[in-house]
XYZ file of C-alpha atoms in Angstrom:
79
model
C 89.309 -78.129 -14.766
C 90.634 -76.048 -11.345
C 87.097 -73.327 -10.407
C 88.347 -70.268 -9.046
C 86.697 -68.715 -5.552
C 84.225 -66.488 -5.862
C 85.751 -64.456 -3.342
C 86.398 -61.003 -3.830
C 90.068 -59.779 -2.818
C 89.674 -56.442 -1.070
C 92.908 -55.401 0.197
C 93.856 -53.974 3.861
C 93.066 -50.135 4.988
C 96.230 -49.157 6.168
C 95.005 -45.829 7.672
C 91.911 -43.865 9.091
C 91.012 -42.576 5.600
C 91.397 -45.766 3.946
C 89.315 -47.229 6.475
C 86.545 -44.179 5.919
C 86.869 -44.654 2.022
C 85.650 -48.720 2.948
C 82.315 -47.277 4.655
C 81.677 -45.274 2.212
C 81.927 -47.533 -1.443
C 80.283 -50.528 1.016
C 83.411 -52.328 0.434
C 83.641 -53.200 4.635
C 80.638 -55.515 4.454
C 83.024 -58.031 2.296
C 86.240 -57.751 4.436
C 87.138 -61.062 6.893
C 87.254 -60.630 9.909
C 91.307 -59.797 10.799
C 90.582 -56.911 8.153
C 87.611 -55.782 10.358
C 89.950 -56.426 13.173
C 92.802 -54.664 10.997
C 90.202 -51.769 10.906
C 89.139 -51.953 14.878
C 92.374 -51.173 15.603
C 93.307 -47.748 13.240
C 89.879 -45.920 14.590
C 91.647 -47.177 17.659
C 94.927 -46.141 17.725
C 93.296 -43.325 15.826
C 90.843 -42.057 19.150
C 94.254 -43.246 21.763
C 96.163 -41.177 19.671
C 93.535 -37.904 19.683
C 94.702 -36.087 22.736
C 98.191 -35.589 21.037
C 97.125 -34.325 17.684
C 94.359 -31.455 19.328
C 96.148 -30.392 22.620
C 95.655 -27.012 22.637
C 92.344 -25.733 24.215
C 91.120 -23.529 21.667
C 90.552 -26.554 19.241
C 88.382 -28.315 21.659
C 85.436 -28.436 18.656
C 87.619 -29.668 16.134
C 88.354 -32.823 18.942
C 84.706 -33.376 19.376
C 83.847 -33.329 15.903
C 86.882 -36.010 15.190
C 86.708 -37.700 17.885
C 83.151 -38.500 16.543
C 83.790 -38.932 13.389
C 85.949 -41.749 14.476
C 83.214 -43.409 17.041
C 80.858 -42.963 13.785
C 83.861 -44.874 11.844
C 84.182 -48.020 13.928
C 80.368 -48.664 14.531
C 81.261 -50.487 10.982
C 83.287 -52.571 12.567
C 82.080 -53.617 16.181
C 81.300 -57.442 17.237
């Protein structure tokens, strides 16, 4: 009989919310290196997109909070 791998198969996150869910549930610990790279790319793209999303002066507080949240999530995937 063939033996099965005891590897947990986890879907690769596709947006910031799925990355955040993986961090909150602890599933990010089981990600392979390409999955971790995909998470880094998603978070870097979201950080780069912040000035376009929060372009008005009255959104400064929201911009700062979102930047802090994304940078915090990025700390889980840094090498």
